[in-house]
PDB file of C-alpha atoms in Angstrom:
ATOM      1  CA  GLU A 611      29.313 -20.686  86.824  1.00  0.00           C
ATOM      2  CA  ILE A 612      26.979 -17.912  86.532  1.00  0.00           C
ATOM      3  CA  VAL A 613      23.931 -17.670  88.783  1.00  0.00           C
ATOM      4  CA  ALA A 614      21.060 -15.545  87.674  1.00  0.00           C
ATOM      5  CA  GLY A 615      17.923 -14.727  89.467  1.00  0.00           C
ATOM      6  CA  GLN A 616      16.362 -15.821  92.758  1.00  0.00           C
ATOM      7  CA  ARG A 617      15.872 -19.436  91.785  1.00  0.00           C
ATOM      8  CA  GLY A 618      19.534 -20.244  91.108  1.00  0.00           C
ATOM      9  CA  HIS A 619      19.477 -20.744  87.350  1.00  0.00           C
ATOM     10  CA  GLU A 620      22.954 -21.061  85.835  1.00  0.00           C
ATOM     11  CA  ILE A 621      23.278 -19.435  82.448  1.00  0.00           C
ATOM     12  CA  GLU A 622      26.038 -19.557  79.930  1.00  0.00           C
ATOM     13  CA  VAL A 623      25.962 -17.254  76.906  1.00  0.00           C
ATOM     14  CA  LEU A 624      27.960 -18.203  73.815  1.00  0.00           C
ATOM     15  CA  THR A 625      28.197 -15.803  70.907  1.00  0.00           C
ATOM     16  CA  SER A 626      30.453 -14.512  68.233  1.00  0.00           C
ATOM     17  CA  ASP A 627      32.595 -11.388  68.306  1.00  0.00           C
ATOM     18  CA  TYR A 628      30.498  -9.705  65.568  1.00  0.00           C
ATOM     19  CA  PHE A 629      28.924  -7.166  68.063  1.00  0.00           C
ATOM     20  CA  THR A 630      31.494  -6.279  70.674  1.00  0.00           C
ATOM     21  CA  ASP A 631      29.562  -3.605  72.398  1.00  0.00           C
ATOM     22  CA  ASP A 632      26.502  -5.540  73.649  1.00  0.00           C
ATOM     23  CA  ALA A 633      28.155  -7.121  76.657  1.00  0.00           C
ATOM     24  CA  SER A 634      27.675  -3.797  78.553  1.00  0.00           C
ATOM     25  CA  GLN A 635      23.921  -4.276  78.000  1.00  0.00           C
ATOM     26  CA  MET A 636      23.809  -7.567  79.903  1.00  0.00           C
ATOM     27  CA  ASP A 637      24.161  -8.594  83.520  1.00  0.00           C
ATOM     28  CA  LEU A 638      25.772 -11.841  82.368  1.00  0.00           C
ATOM     29  CA  PRO A 639      29.324 -12.487  81.204  1.00  0.00           C
ATOM     30  CA  VAL A 640      29.367 -13.235  77.512  1.00  0.00           C
ATOM     31  CA  HIS A 641      31.688 -15.844  75.986  1.00  0.00           C
ATOM     32  CA  ARG A 642      32.633 -14.415  72.546  1.00  0.00           C
ATOM     33  CA  ILE A 643      34.242 -17.598  71.129  1.00  0.00           C
ATOM     34  CA  LEU A 644      32.140 -18.477  68.043  1.00  0.00           C
ATOM     35  CA  SER A 645      33.117 -17.520  64.532  1.00  0.00           C
ATOM     36  CA  CYS A 646      30.576 -15.711  62.319  1.00  0.00           C
ATOM     37  CA  ALA A 647      30.976 -16.690  58.683  1.00  0.00           C
ATOM     38  CA  SER A 648      28.600 -14.196  57.198  1.00  0.00           C
ATOM     39  CA  PRO A 649      27.739 -11.420  59.550  1.00  0.00           C
ATOM     40  CA  ASN A 650      26.239  -9.327  56.775  1.00  0.00           C
ATOM     41  CA  ARG A 651      22.760 -10.722  56.208  1.00  0.00           C
ATOM     42  CA  SER A 652      22.383  -9.410  52.617  1.00  0.00           C
ATOM     43  CA  MET A 653      21.440 -12.013  50.135  1.00  0.00           C
ATOM     44  CA  ALA A 654      24.366 -11.147  47.849  1.00  0.00           C
ATOM     45  CA  ASP A 655      26.884 -11.644  50.634  1.00  0.00           C
ATOM     46  CA  ALA A 656      25.205 -14.825  51.766  1.00  0.00           C
ATOM     47  CA  ALA A 657      25.417 -16.251  48.224  1.00  0.00           C
ATOM     48  CA  ALA A 658      29.105 -15.256  47.875  1.00  0.00           C
ATOM     49  CA  ASP A 659      29.803 -16.947  51.148  1.00  0.00           C
ATOM     50  CA  GLY A 660      29.100 -20.319  49.599  1.00  0.00           C
ATOM     51  CA  VAL A 661      26.578 -21.091  52.282  1.00  0.00           C
ATOM     52  CA  GLY A 662      29.227 -22.171  54.808  1.00  0.00           C
ATOM     53  CA  GLY A 663      27.548 -20.054  57.535  1.00  0.00           C
ATOM     54  CA  SER A 664      24.224 -21.727  56.827  1.00  0.00           C
ATOM     55  CA  PHE A 665      25.424 -25.351  56.956  1.00  0.00           C
ATOM     56  CA  LEU A 666      28.426 -26.059  59.234  1.00  0.00           C
ATOM     57  CA  LEU A 667      31.399 -24.264  60.710  1.00  0.00           C
ATOM     58  CA  PRO A 668      33.628 -27.028  62.161  1.00  0.00           C
ATOM     59  CA  ARG A 669      35.429 -24.577  64.563  1.00  0.00           C
ATOM     60  CA  ASN A 670      32.052 -23.592  66.176  1.00  0.00           C
ATOM     61  CA  LEU A 671      31.093 -27.203  66.498  1.00  0.00           C
ATOM     62  CA  ARG A 672      34.333 -27.955  68.401  1.00  0.00           C
ATOM     63  CA  LEU A 673      33.872 -24.900  70.654  1.00  0.00           C
ATOM     64  CA  LEU A 674      30.199 -25.795  71.365  1.00  0.00           C
ATOM     65  CA  SER A 675      31.318 -29.363  72.217  1.00  0.00           C
ATOM     66  CA  SER A 676      33.902 -28.107  74.667  1.00  0.00           C
ATOM     67  CA  GLU A 677      31.369 -25.827  76.391  1.00  0.00           C
ATOM     68  CA  ILE A 678      28.793 -28.592  76.622  1.00  0.00           C
ATOM     69  CA  ILE A 679      31.349 -30.942  78.308  1.00  0.00           C
ATOM     70  CA  ARG A 680      32.370 -28.188  80.705  1.00  0.00           C
ATOM     71  CA  PHE A 681      28.930 -26.783  81.542  1.00  0.00           C
ATOM     72  CA  LYS A 682      26.537 -29.672  81.022  1.00  0.00           C
ATOM     73  CA  PRO A 683      23.448 -27.604  80.263  1.00  0.00           C
ATOM     74  CA  ASP A 684      19.837 -28.790  80.971  1.00  0.00           C
ATOM     75  CA  ARG A 685      18.274 -26.654  78.308  1.00  0.00           C
ATOM     76  CA  ILE A 686      19.584 -24.965  75.216  1.00  0.00           C
ATOM     77  CA  LEU A 687      18.058 -21.769  73.786  1.00  0.00           C
ATOM     78  CA  CYS A 688      19.334 -20.474  70.466  1.00  0.00           C
ATOM     79  CA  PHE A 689      19.069 -16.928  69.233  1.00  0.00           C
ATOM     80  CA  ASN A 690      20.731 -15.012  66.361  1.00  0.00           C
ATOM     81  CA  MET A 691      22.414 -18.051  64.785  1.00  0.00           C
ATOM     82  CA  ALA A 692      22.999 -16.499  61.309  1.00  0.00           C
ATOM     83  CA  GLY A 693      26.464 -17.204  60.069  1.00  0.00           C
ATOM     84  CA  LEU A 694      27.322 -19.595  62.860  1.00  0.00           C
ATOM     85  CA  GLY A 695      26.598 -22.815  60.967  1.00  0.00           C
ATOM     86  CA  PRO A 696      23.182 -23.410  62.604  1.00  0.00           C
ATOM     87  CA  LEU A 697      22.281 -26.641  60.731  1.00  0.00           C
ATOM     88  CA  GLY A 698      25.402 -28.408  61.970  1.00  0.00           C
ATOM     89  CA  LEU A 699      25.008 -27.025  65.464  1.00  0.00           C
ATOM     90  CA  LEU A 700      21.385 -28.152  65.669  1.00  0.00           C
ATOM     91  CA  GLN A 701      22.178 -31.617  64.367  1.00  0.00           C
ATOM     92  CA  TYR A 702      24.986 -31.983  66.833  1.00  0.00           C
ATOM     93  CA  LEU A 703      22.774 -30.870  69.739  1.00  0.00           C
ATOM     94  CA  VAL A 704      20.001 -33.232  68.733  1.00  0.00           C
ATOM     95  CA  GLY A 705      22.560 -36.100  68.327  1.00  0.00           C
ATOM     96  CA  LEU A 706      23.576 -35.517  71.985  1.00  0.00           C
ATOM     97  CA  GLY A 707      19.930 -35.863  73.105  1.00  0.00           C
ATOM     98  CA  TYR A 708      19.085 -32.219  73.526  1.00  0.00           C
ATOM     99  CA  ARG A 709      15.933 -30.674  72.171  1.00  0.00           C
ATOM    100  CA  PRO A 710      17.034 -27.100  71.464  1.00  0.00           C
ATOM    101  CA  VAL A 711      14.630 -24.206  71.289  1.00  0.00           C
ATOM    102  CA  VAL A 712      15.404 -21.835  68.368  1.00  0.00           C
ATOM    103  CA  PHE A 713      13.972 -18.314  68.415  1.00  0.00           C
ATOM    104  CA  LEU A 714      13.842 -16.950  64.920  1.00  0.00           C
ATOM    105  CA  MET A 715      13.342 -13.325  63.888  1.00  0.00           C
ATOM    106  CA  ASP A 716      14.724 -13.895  60.382  1.00  0.00           C
ATOM    107  CA  ASP A 717      15.091 -16.797  57.973  1.00  0.00           C
ATOM    108  CA  ILE A 718      18.693 -17.725  58.914  1.00  0.00           C
ATOM    109  CA  PHE A 719      18.471 -20.680  56.479  1.00  0.00           C
ATOM    110  CA  LYS A 720      17.744 -18.558  53.373  1.00  0.00           C
ATOM    111  CA  ALA A 721      21.376 -18.339  52.270  1.00  0.00           C
ATOM    112  CA  SER A 722      21.379 -22.099  51.835  1.00  0.00           C
ATOM    113  CA  THR A 723      18.920 -21.761  48.980  1.00  0.00           C
ATOM    114  CA  LEU A 724      21.072 -19.205  47.090  1.00  0.00           C
ATOM    115  CA  HIS A 725      23.851 -21.670  46.133  1.00  0.00           C
ATOM    116  CA  PRO A 726      23.191 -23.539  42.906  1.00  0.00           C
ATOM    117  CA  ASP A 727      23.808 -26.946  44.638  1.00  0.00           C
ATOM    118  CA  ALA A 728      22.227 -26.018  47.924  1.00  0.00           C
ATOM    119  CA  ARG A 729      19.634 -28.854  48.127  1.00  0.00           C
ATOM    120  CA  ARG A 730      22.064 -31.549  47.159  1.00  0.00           C
ATOM    121  CA  ASN A 731      24.790 -30.209  49.557  1.00  0.00           C
ATOM    122  CA  PHE A 732      22.227 -30.032  52.355  1.00  0.00           C
ATOM    123  CA  ARG A 733      21.146 -33.708  51.797  1.00  0.00           C
ATOM    124  CA  ARG A 734      24.714 -34.849  51.487  1.00  0.00           C
ATOM    125  CA  GLY A 735      25.656 -33.212  54.794  1.00  0.00           C
ATOM    126  CA  PHE A 736      22.504 -33.588  56.788  1.00  0.00           C
ATOM    127  CA  GLY A 737      20.413 -36.343  55.190  1.00  0.00           C
ATOM    128  CA  ARG A 738      16.768 -35.407  54.903  1.00  0.00           C
ATOM    129  CA  GLY A 739      17.075 -33.088  57.940  1.00  0.00           C
ATOM    130  CA  THR A 740      15.170 -35.440  60.242  1.00  0.00           C
ATOM    131  CA  HIS A 741      17.069 -33.963  63.241  1.00  0.00           C
ATOM    132  CA  LEU A 742      15.050 -30.824  62.789  1.00  0.00           C
ATOM    133  CA  SER A 743      11.926 -32.745  63.933  1.00  0.00           C
ATOM    134  CA  GLN A 744      13.579 -32.705  67.437  1.00  0.00           C
ATOM    135  CA  VAL A 745      14.092 -28.896  67.356  1.00  0.00           C
ATOM    136  CA  ALA A 746      11.450 -26.606  68.752  1.00  0.00           C
ATOM    137  CA  PHE A 747      11.083 -23.343  66.783  1.00  0.00           C
ATOM    138  CA  ALA A 748       9.640 -20.084  68.043  1.00  0.00           C
ATOM    139  CA  PHE A 749       8.892 -17.800  65.131  1.00  0.00           C
ATOM    140  CA  MET A 750       8.025 -14.117  65.116  1.00  0.00           C
ATOM    141  CA  SER A 751       5.284 -14.711  62.594  1.00  0.00           C
ATOM    142  CA  GLN A 752       3.530 -17.325  60.518  1.00  0.00           C
ATOM    143  CA  ASN A 753       5.001 -15.725  57.409  1.00  0.00           C
ATOM    144  CA  LEU A 754       8.511 -16.332  58.884  1.00  0.00           C
ATOM    145  CA  ARG A 755       7.548 -20.001  59.577  1.00  0.00           C
ATOM    146  CA  SER A 756       6.551 -20.455  55.902  1.00  0.00           C
ATOM    147  CA  GLU A 757       9.794 -18.831  54.713  1.00  0.00           C
ATOM    148  CA  VAL A 758      11.943 -21.120  56.891  1.00  0.00           C
ATOM    149  CA  GLU A 759      10.044 -24.208  55.860  1.00  0.00           C
ATOM    150  CA  GLU A 760      10.579 -23.310  52.127  1.00  0.00           C
ATOM    151  CA  SER A 761      14.311 -22.655  52.854  1.00  0.00           C
ATOM    152  CA  LEU A 762      14.653 -26.013  54.638  1.00  0.00           C
ATOM    153  CA  GLY A 763      12.549 -27.939  52.108  1.00  0.00           C
ATOM    154  CA  ARG A 764      10.575 -29.526  54.951  1.00  0.00           C
ATOM    155  CA  THR A 765       7.726 -28.762  57.390  1.00  0.00           C
ATOM    156  CA  VAL A 766       8.780 -27.723  60.936  1.00  0.00           C
ATOM    157  CA  ASP A 767       7.213 -30.166  63.366  1.00  0.00           C
ATOM    158  CA  HIS A 768       7.389 -28.214  66.630  1.00  0.00           C
ATOM    159  CA  ALA A 769       6.547 -24.480  66.251  1.00  0.00           C
ATOM    160  CA  SER A 770       5.203 -21.698  68.143  1.00  0.00           C
ATOM    161  CA  ILE A 771       4.436 -18.135  67.036  1.00  0.00           C
ATOM    162  CA  VAL A 772       5.857 -15.619  69.479  1.00  0.00           C
ATOM    163  CA  PRO A 773       5.433 -12.110  68.091  1.00  0.00           C
ATOM    164  CA  GLY A 774       8.440  -9.909  68.691  1.00  0.00           C
ATOM    165  CA  TRP A 775       6.317  -6.820  69.209  1.00  0.00           C
ATOM    166  CA  ALA A 776       3.645  -5.551  71.579  1.00  0.00           C
ATOM    167  CA  GLU A 777       0.665  -3.334  70.981  1.00  0.00           C
ATOM    168  CA  VAL A 778       0.838  -0.651  73.683  1.00  0.00           C
ATOM    169  CA  GLN A 779      -1.977   1.746  74.339  1.00  0.00           C
ATOM    170  CA  PRO A 780      -0.760   5.331  74.884  1.00  0.00           C
ATOM    171  CA  ASN A 781      -0.904   6.383  78.502  1.00  0.00           C
ATOM    172  CA  ARG A 782      -3.851   8.921  78.614  1.00  0.00           C
ATOM    173  CA  GLN A 783      -3.051  10.109  82.098  1.00  0.00           C
ATOM    174  CA  PRO A 784      -1.240  13.387  82.374  1.00  0.00           C
ATOM    175  CA  ILE A 785       2.263  13.173  83.740  1.00  0.00           C
ATOM    176  CA  GLU A 786       2.625  14.942  87.026  1.00  0.00           C
ATOM    177  CA  ALA A 787       5.957  16.775  87.633  1.00  0.00           C
TER     178      ALA A 787
END
């Protein structure tokens, strides 16, 4: 168990091995156990991937299941899910009774629209996507929210806009040496 901060929060970080150098930037151990089906986010690569990374990666589902059994989290926050099979992971988490929060900086579901049979395959695997009504999304912009809703073919019920930037006024005070 990893204890972070003064209040005793326990945090587990699951990620893929796509970026191997970011562990040195964190104070928390990182569990690099997930597979990334399409780490390159270009649309051409996503289309060639056959949308597996957008829908479901069974290996990641099994690994997530093992970690949930072991750790028993109270809350689940999701970031950078591109290529991890986010639709399947989210449906699984909702099925377990969690209400995951997903922070999006990009439309990670866009690849699912590039395959000719994307909508039919989505409905076959995930029904009408009603599980997404139990997911709380935090978008970087209203424009991104619109893009995601278009990719999913449905309105997102629980959404917040959390800009990923800050307007900083330049410091007008001279720096003393």
